Coordinates of C-alpha atoms and ligand atoms in Angstrom, one line a residue:
M1 CA 74.2 97.3 100.2
D2 CA 77.6 99.5 100.7
A3 CA 79.5 99.9 103.9
R4 CA 78.2 103.2 104.2
E5 CA 74.4 102.0 104.0
R6 CA 75.3 99.1 106.2
L7 CA 76.2 101.5 108.9
D8 CA 73.1 103.7 108.4
F9 CA 71.1 100.4 108.7
L10 CA 72.8 99.4 111.8
I11 CA 72.1 102.6 113.4
Q12 CA 68.2 102.5 113.0
D13 CA 68.2 99.1 114.5
K14 CA 66.0 99.4 117.4
N15 CA 67.0 96.6 119.1
L16 CA 70.5 98.0 119.2
D17 CA 72.2 98.7 122.6
A18 CA 72.3 102.5 123.2
D19 CA 75.9 102.7 124.3
L20 CA 76.4 101.1 121.1
K21 CA 74.5 103.0 118.9
K22 CA 76.3 106.1 120.3
I23 CA 79.4 104.9 119.2
A24 CA 78.1 103.9 115.8
Q25 CA 77.1 107.3 115.3
M26 CA 80.3 108.8 116.6
V27 CA 82.2 106.6 114.0
Q28 CA 79.8 107.8 111.1
Q29 CA 80.3 111.5 112.0
G30 CA 84.2 110.7 112.1
Q31 CA 84.5 111.3 116.3
R32 CA 87.1 109.9 118.5
I33 CA 86.0 107.4 120.9
S34 CA 87.0 107.5 124.5
F35 CA 89.0 104.9 126.8
Q36 CA 85.8 103.9 128.4
Q37 CA 84.1 103.1 124.9
G38 CA 87.2 101.2 123.7
V39 CA 86.6 98.8 126.7
L40 CA 82.7 98.5 126.0
L41 CA 83.5 97.3 122.4
Y42 CA 85.6 94.4 123.5
E43 CA 83.1 93.7 126.4
R44 CA 80.0 94.1 124.7
G45 CA 80.8 94.5 120.8
E46 CA 79.7 91.3 118.9
L47 CA 81.7 90.5 115.6
G48 CA 78.7 91.5 113.0
Y49 CA 78.4 95.1 114.8
L50 CA 82.2 95.6 114.7
G51 CA 82.7 94.3 111.3
V52 CA 80.1 97.0 110.2
L53 CA 82.0 100.0 112.1
A54 CA 85.4 98.8 111.1
N55 CA 84.6 98.2 107.7
Y56 CA 83.2 101.6 107.4
L57 CA 86.4 103.3 108.4
R58 CA 88.7 100.9 106.1
E59 CA 87.0 101.8 103.1
K60 CA 86.4 105.4 103.9
K61 CA 90.1 105.5 104.2
H62 CA 91.0 102.9 101.7
G63 CA 88.1 101.7 99.4
D64 CA 89.0 98.1 98.3
Y65 CA 92.8 98.5 98.3
T66 CA 94.7 95.6 100.0
Y67 CA 98.5 96.1 100.2
F68 CA 101.3 93.7 100.0
N69 CA 104.7 94.1 99.5
R70 CA 107.7 91.7 98.0
N71 CA 110.4 91.5 101.1
F72 CA 112.5 89.2 102.9
H73 CA 113.7 88.7 106.5
I74 CA 117.0 88.3 108.1
E75 CA 117.0 87.3 111.5
P76 CA 120.9 87.7 112.6
T77 CA 120.3 85.4 116.0
N78 CA 118.0 83.6 118.1
V79 CA 120.1 83.7 120.8
C80 CA 119.0 86.5 123.5
I81 CA 120.0 87.9 126.8
Y82 CA 116.2 88.4 127.7
D83 CA 113.8 85.5 128.7
C84 CA 110.3 86.7 127.5
K85 CA 108.0 84.1 128.9
F86 CA 105.9 84.0 125.4
C87 CA 109.0 83.5 123.1
A88 CA 109.6 80.3 121.4
Y89 CA 112.1 81.5 118.9
S90 CA 115.0 82.4 121.3
R91 CA 117.9 80.6 123.3
L92 CA 119.2 81.8 126.2
I93 CA 123.1 82.7 125.8
K94 CA 123.7 79.5 128.0
E95 CA 122.0 77.4 125.3
R96 CA 123.7 79.1 122.7
D97 CA 124.5 75.9 120.5
Q98 CA 121.2 75.4 120.0
G99 CA 120.8 78.6 118.0
W100 CA 122.4 80.7 115.3
E101 CA 124.5 83.9 115.4
M102 CA 125.4 85.4 112.1
D103 CA 128.3 87.7 111.1
V104 CA 127.9 90.4 108.7
D105 CA 129.2 88.4 106.0
G106 CA 126.5 85.7 106.8
M107 CA 123.7 88.4 106.7
M108 CA 125.3 89.9 103.0
D109 CA 124.9 86.5 101.7
I110 CA 121.3 86.5 102.2
V111 CA 121.0 90.0 100.8
R112 CA 123.0 88.7 97.8
K113 CA 120.8 85.9 97.4
Y114 CA 118.1 88.3 96.3
D115 CA 120.3 90.1 93.7
H116 CA 117.9 89.4 90.8
E117 CA 114.6 89.2 92.7
P118 CA 112.5 92.6 92.6
V119 CA 111.8 92.5 96.6
T120 CA 111.9 96.2 97.8
E121 CA 112.1 95.7 101.7
V122 CA 114.9 93.7 104.2
H123 CA 113.2 93.4 107.6
I124 CA 115.8 92.7 110.3
T125 CA 114.9 91.5 113.5
G126 CA 116.1 88.8 116.1
G127 CA 117.4 88.4 119.4
V128 CA 120.1 90.6 121.5
V129 CA 123.4 89.5 122.1
P130 CA 126.3 91.6 123.0
K131 CA 128.8 91.2 120.1
Q132 CA 125.6 92.4 117.6
D133 CA 126.4 96.0 118.7
L134 CA 126.1 99.5 117.3
S135 CA 129.2 99.1 115.0
F136 CA 128.1 95.7 114.1
Y137 CA 124.8 97.0 112.7
A138 CA 126.6 100.2 111.3
D139 CA 128.8 98.1 109.2
F140 CA 126.0 95.8 108.1
F141 CA 123.5 98.8 107.1
R142 CA 126.4 100.4 105.4
R143 CA 127.5 97.3 103.3
C144 CA 123.8 96.5 102.7
K145 CA 123.3 100.1 101.1
E146 CA 126.2 100.0 99.1
H147 CA 125.7 96.6 97.7
R148 CA 121.8 97.6 96.9
P149 CA 121.1 101.3 97.4
D150 CA 117.2 100.6 96.5
L151 CA 116.6 98.0 99.0
H152 CA 114.6 99.7 102.1
I153 CA 116.0 98.8 105.4
K154 CA 113.5 98.2 108.0
G155 CA 115.6 97.3 111.0
L156 CA 115.5 96.2 114.5
T157 CA 113.3 97.2 117.4
P158 CA 113.6 99.4 120.5
V159 CA 114.3 96.1 122.4
E160 CA 117.7 95.9 120.3
Y161 CA 118.3 99.7 120.0
Y162 CA 117.9 100.1 124.0
Y163 CA 120.5 97.7 124.6
I164 CA 122.9 98.4 121.8
F165 CA 122.6 102.5 122.7
K166 CA 122.9 102.0 126.3
K167 CA 126.1 99.9 125.7
A168 CA 127.7 102.2 123.1
K169 CA 126.7 105.2 125.7
V170 CA 124.5 107.2 123.1
S171 CA 121.5 108.6 123.4
H172 CA 118.3 107.2 121.6
Y173 CA 118.5 110.0 119.1
D174 CA 122.2 110.1 118.5
G175 CA 122.1 106.3 118.1
L176 CA 119.1 106.4 115.6
K177 CA 120.8 109.5 114.0
F178 CA 124.2 107.7 113.5
L179 CA 122.3 104.6 111.8
K180 CA 119.9 106.4 109.7
E181 CA 123.1 107.9 108.1
C182 CA 124.7 104.4 108.0
G183 CA 121.4 103.2 105.7
L184 CA 118.8 102.6 108.3
D185 CA 115.4 103.6 106.4
S186 CA 112.6 102.8 109.0
M187 CA 111.8 100.6 111.9
P188 CA 109.3 97.8 112.2
G189 CA 106.8 97.5 115.1
G190 CA 107.9 94.7 117.4
G191 CA 108.9 94.7 120.9
A192 CA 105.9 96.4 122.3
E193 CA 103.6 93.4 123.6
I194 CA 101.5 95.0 126.3
F195 CA 102.6 98.4 127.4
H196 CA 101.2 98.1 130.9
T197 CA 103.6 97.4 133.8
D198 CA 101.0 94.7 135.5
V199 CA 101.3 92.5 132.2
R200 CA 104.5 93.5 130.9
E201 CA 106.3 92.8 134.0
K202 CA 105.0 89.0 134.2
I203 CA 105.6 88.2 130.2
A204 CA 108.7 90.3 129.3
G205 CA 110.3 92.0 132.7
D206 CA 113.6 92.2 131.9
K207 CA 113.6 94.2 128.5
C208 CA 112.8 97.6 127.9
T209 CA 110.1 99.6 129.2
S210 CA 107.2 100.9 127.6
E211 CA 108.3 104.4 128.2
Q212 CA 111.7 103.4 126.5
W213 CA 110.0 101.7 123.6
L214 CA 107.8 104.6 123.0
D215 CA 110.6 107.0 123.4
I216 CA 112.7 105.5 120.7
H217 CA 110.1 105.7 118.4
E218 CA 109.6 109.3 118.9
Q219 CA 113.0 110.0 118.5
A220 CA 112.7 108.0 115.0
H221 CA 109.9 110.1 114.0
A222 CA 111.9 113.1 114.9
L223 CA 114.5 112.3 112.6
G224 CA 111.9 111.6 110.0
M225 CA 111.8 108.1 109.8
R226 CA 108.4 106.1 109.8
T227 CA 107.7 103.2 112.4
N228 CA 105.3 100.7 112.8
A229 CA 103.5 99.5 116.1
T230 CA 102.4 96.2 117.3
M231 CA 100.6 94.7 120.4
L232 CA 100.8 90.8 121.7
Y233 CA 97.3 90.0 122.7
G234 CA 95.1 87.1 123.7
H235 CA 97.2 85.6 126.6
I236 CA 97.0 87.1 130.1
E237 CA 96.0 90.4 129.4
E238 CA 92.5 92.0 130.3
F239 CA 90.6 94.1 127.6
W240 CA 91.4 97.3 129.2
H241 CA 95.2 96.5 128.7
R242 CA 94.6 96.6 125.1
V243 CA 92.8 99.9 125.2
D244 CA 95.4 101.3 127.4
H245 CA 98.3 100.1 125.0
M246 CA 96.3 101.3 122.2
E247 CA 95.8 104.6 124.1
R248 CA 99.4 105.1 124.5
L249 CA 100.0 104.7 120.5
R250 CA 97.2 107.0 119.7
Q251 CA 98.8 109.7 122.1
L252 CA 102.3 109.6 120.5
Q253 CA 100.8 109.6 116.9
D254 CA 98.8 112.7 117.7
K255 CA 102.2 114.1 118.6
T256 CA 104.3 113.1 116.0
F257 CA 102.2 111.2 113.2
G258 CA 105.2 108.8 112.6
F259 CA 103.5 105.4 112.7
Q260 CA 102.4 104.1 109.5
T261 CA 101.1 100.7 110.4
F262 CA 99.5 98.8 113.6
I263 CA 99.8 95.3 113.7
P264 CA 97.9 93.2 116.2
L265 CA 100.3 90.0 116.8
K266 CA 98.2 86.8 118.2
F267 CA 99.7 84.9 121.0
R268 CA 100.5 81.4 120.0
N269 CA 101.3 78.6 122.6
Q270 CA 103.7 76.4 121.5
G271 CA 107.3 76.1 122.8
H272 CA 107.5 78.6 125.4
Q273 CA 107.0 79.1 129.1
M274 CA 103.5 80.1 128.6
A275 CA 102.2 77.0 126.8
N276 CA 99.5 76.5 129.4
V277 CA 97.7 79.7 128.2
P278 CA 95.0 78.9 125.6
E279 CA 94.9 80.7 122.4
V280 CA 91.8 83.2 121.6
S281 CA 89.4 82.0 118.8
V282 CA 89.5 83.5 115.4
V283 CA 86.3 85.4 116.1
E284 CA 88.5 87.2 118.9
D285 CA 91.1 87.8 116.4
L286 CA 88.6 89.7 113.8
R287 CA 86.8 91.3 116.9
N288 CA 90.5 92.6 118.1
Y289 CA 91.5 93.9 114.2
A290 CA 88.2 95.6 114.1
I291 CA 88.4 97.5 117.6
A292 CA 91.9 98.6 116.5
R293 CA 90.6 100.2 113.4
I294 CA 87.8 101.9 115.4
Y295 CA 90.3 103.2 118.2
L296 CA 93.1 104.0 116.3
D297 CA 91.8 106.5 114.4
N298 CA 95.1 108.4 113.6
F299 CA 96.6 105.3 112.2
E300 CA 96.3 104.9 108.3
H301 CA 96.9 101.3 108.0
I302 CA 96.1 98.0 110.0
K303 CA 98.1 95.2 109.1
A304 CA 97.5 91.0 109.5
Y305 CA 100.5 88.9 109.2
W306 CA 99.3 86.2 107.4
A307 CA 102.1 84.2 108.4
M308 CA 101.2 84.3 112.0
I309 CA 97.0 84.0 111.8
S310 CA 96.7 81.6 108.8
R311 CA 95.9 82.6 105.1
D312 CA 92.2 82.2 105.9
T313 CA 92.1 84.5 108.8
A314 CA 94.0 87.1 106.7
Q315 CA 91.4 86.7 104.0
L316 CA 88.6 87.3 106.7
S317 CA 90.4 90.3 108.3
L318 CA 89.9 92.3 105.0
A319 CA 86.4 92.8 105.9
F320 CA 87.3 93.7 109.6
G321 CA 89.5 96.8 109.3
V322 CA 92.5 95.4 107.7
N323 CA 94.0 97.0 104.6
D324 CA 97.3 95.5 104.5
I325 CA 98.5 91.5 104.7
D326 CA 102.4 92.1 104.7
G327 CA 104.6 90.1 102.2
T328 CA 105.9 87.2 100.4
L329 CA 108.5 86.4 103.0
D330 CA 110.1 83.6 101.0
D331 CA 110.3 81.4 103.8
T332 CA 112.9 83.8 105.6
T333 CA 111.3 84.0 109.2
K334 CA 111.0 81.5 111.9
I335 CA 109.3 83.8 114.7
Y336 CA 105.7 82.7 113.9
S337 CA 106.4 79.0 112.8
M338 CA 108.4 78.4 116.3
A339 CA 105.7 79.7 118.3
G340 CA 103.2 77.3 116.6
A341 CA 101.6 79.0 113.6
E342 CA 99.7 77.1 111.0
E343 CA 102.6 78.3 108.5
Q344 CA 105.6 76.4 109.1
K345 CA 107.4 77.6 106.1
P346 CA 106.0 81.0 105.3
G347 CA 106.3 82.0 101.9
M348 CA 103.6 83.1 99.4
S349 CA 104.3 84.0 95.7
T350 CA 103.2 87.5 94.3
Q351 CA 100.6 85.5 92.2
E352 CA 99.5 83.9 95.6
L353 CA 99.1 87.1 97.5
V354 CA 97.4 88.6 94.7
E355 CA 94.6 85.8 94.4
L356 CA 94.3 85.7 98.1
I357 CA 93.2 89.2 98.4
K358 CA 91.1 89.1 95.1
N359 CA 89.2 85.9 96.0
A360 CA 88.2 88.1 99.5
G361 CA 86.6 90.6 96.8
R362 CA 89.3 93.2 97.4
H363 CA 91.7 95.0 95.2
P364 CA 95.6 93.9 95.2
I365 CA 98.4 96.6 95.2
E366 CA 101.9 96.0 95.7
R367 CA 103.6 98.7 97.6
D368 CA 106.8 99.8 98.7
T369 CA 107.6 100.1 102.5
L370 CA 106.3 103.6 102.5
Y371 CA 103.2 102.7 100.9
G372 CA 103.9 104.1 97.5
V373 CA 102.4 102.1 94.9
I374 CA 104.6 99.7 92.7
T375 CA 102.1 97.6 91.0
D376 CA 98.1 97.8 90.9
Y377 CA 97.3 94.1 90.5
K378 CA 93.6 94.7 89.8
D379 CA 93.4 93.8 86.1
V380 CA 96.5 91.8 85.9
I381 CA 96.2 88.3 84.6
F382 CA 99.3 85.9 85.5
A383 CA 100.7 83.7 83.0
E384 CA 99.5 80.5 84.6
E385 CA 96.1 82.0 85.0
K386 CA 96.0 82.2 81.2
K387 CA 97.3 78.6 80.7
A388 CA 94.3 77.2 82.4
N389 CA 92.3 78.1 79.3
Y390 CA 93.9 75.3 77.4
Y391 CA 92.2 72.2 78.5
S392 CA 93.4 68.5 77.9
L393 CA 90.9 66.4 76.7
P394 CA 90.5 63.3 78.7
V395 CA 91.9 60.1 76.9
V396 CA 89.6 57.2 76.4
E397 CA 91.5 53.8 76.3
Ligands
SF4_401 S1 110.7 88.3 122.4 FE1 112.6 89.2 121.7 S2 113.6 90.0 123.4 FE2 112.0 88.4 124.2 S3 113.4 86.6 124.5 FE3 112.4 86.4 122.5 S4 114.0 87.4 120.8 FE4 114.5 88.2 123.0

């Protein structure tokens, strides 16, 4: 049975709750579901039901294609003027001796490490410190582009930009325009957390507001940059806060069409001030991916960060709306491991990523940051796989 037939079958089920049947029919007809229906999916949608709807939409948009890229991260500092309660990664300014603060030369040393590697993207994010200001990043973006023009710079979030632009007394638009001229290509999705003030003030009250976060993305879209969006879920928020978060993203996307990918981020509970809050189950992770795929009908891509949720859950997520599992990483990020993720040294070879996708029955595609196809791995056989055909016979003593 294919995804379309499974959805037909589900809709025929006489025991299906009438409200859930209505949503399934709307999905089949390509109609947008409402805020209330989004909440209802969280409250009453079982995993199997949500999987059928989300997989139908995923296969309608992308078939079996599952994307990954070859990337590395630079985290210029883990010292931060802010004090988000869920953050295991950062150190306050008064604890800066326990952290790291790179200069531009140090960041360029990391870029040069990849000189002979076929990576396509550098992802830059970290804490917020006064000396890493507008001229610091302008200098780095320029030098990085001069050194390696083909490397896509996906840099910083509105949390950093809000502080940097305010300090430099420039508008969001002018600041981004300037950095784009220096080499910035696109923006990752971090710092969104949960938009609603009730939650945001409790977990991340001192950094940029939701309105500022959304405005910086809107200005980036106006400059022709593509950006991503995240949502930190599974802590003190209620279901409707998640829907409210996605609703704000859906509205901005209707206006600009500048978002590429939505990335739900699982709250992990180690090493920070919210360690007493239990983590949600893998079932809830999968339900959340599926509802994101259904609710965000104007987002092309839903991504699971394998480094955050484990390789196994990333494989499972491919049946619940996810069509992208991020990149090779090469152990260049500490953000997930310091918060308690299973992957303590996150890095996967291209072969491992390809096999992970193939073993889940999907079609691996290496992409660039903007989803241009670099390599279709459907029929690629790696040298190591070929070697496995040569058996060494047991030796009897
Ligand atoms: S989440 Fe980001 S802004 Fe908040 S404390 Fe950590 S590094 Fe700083």
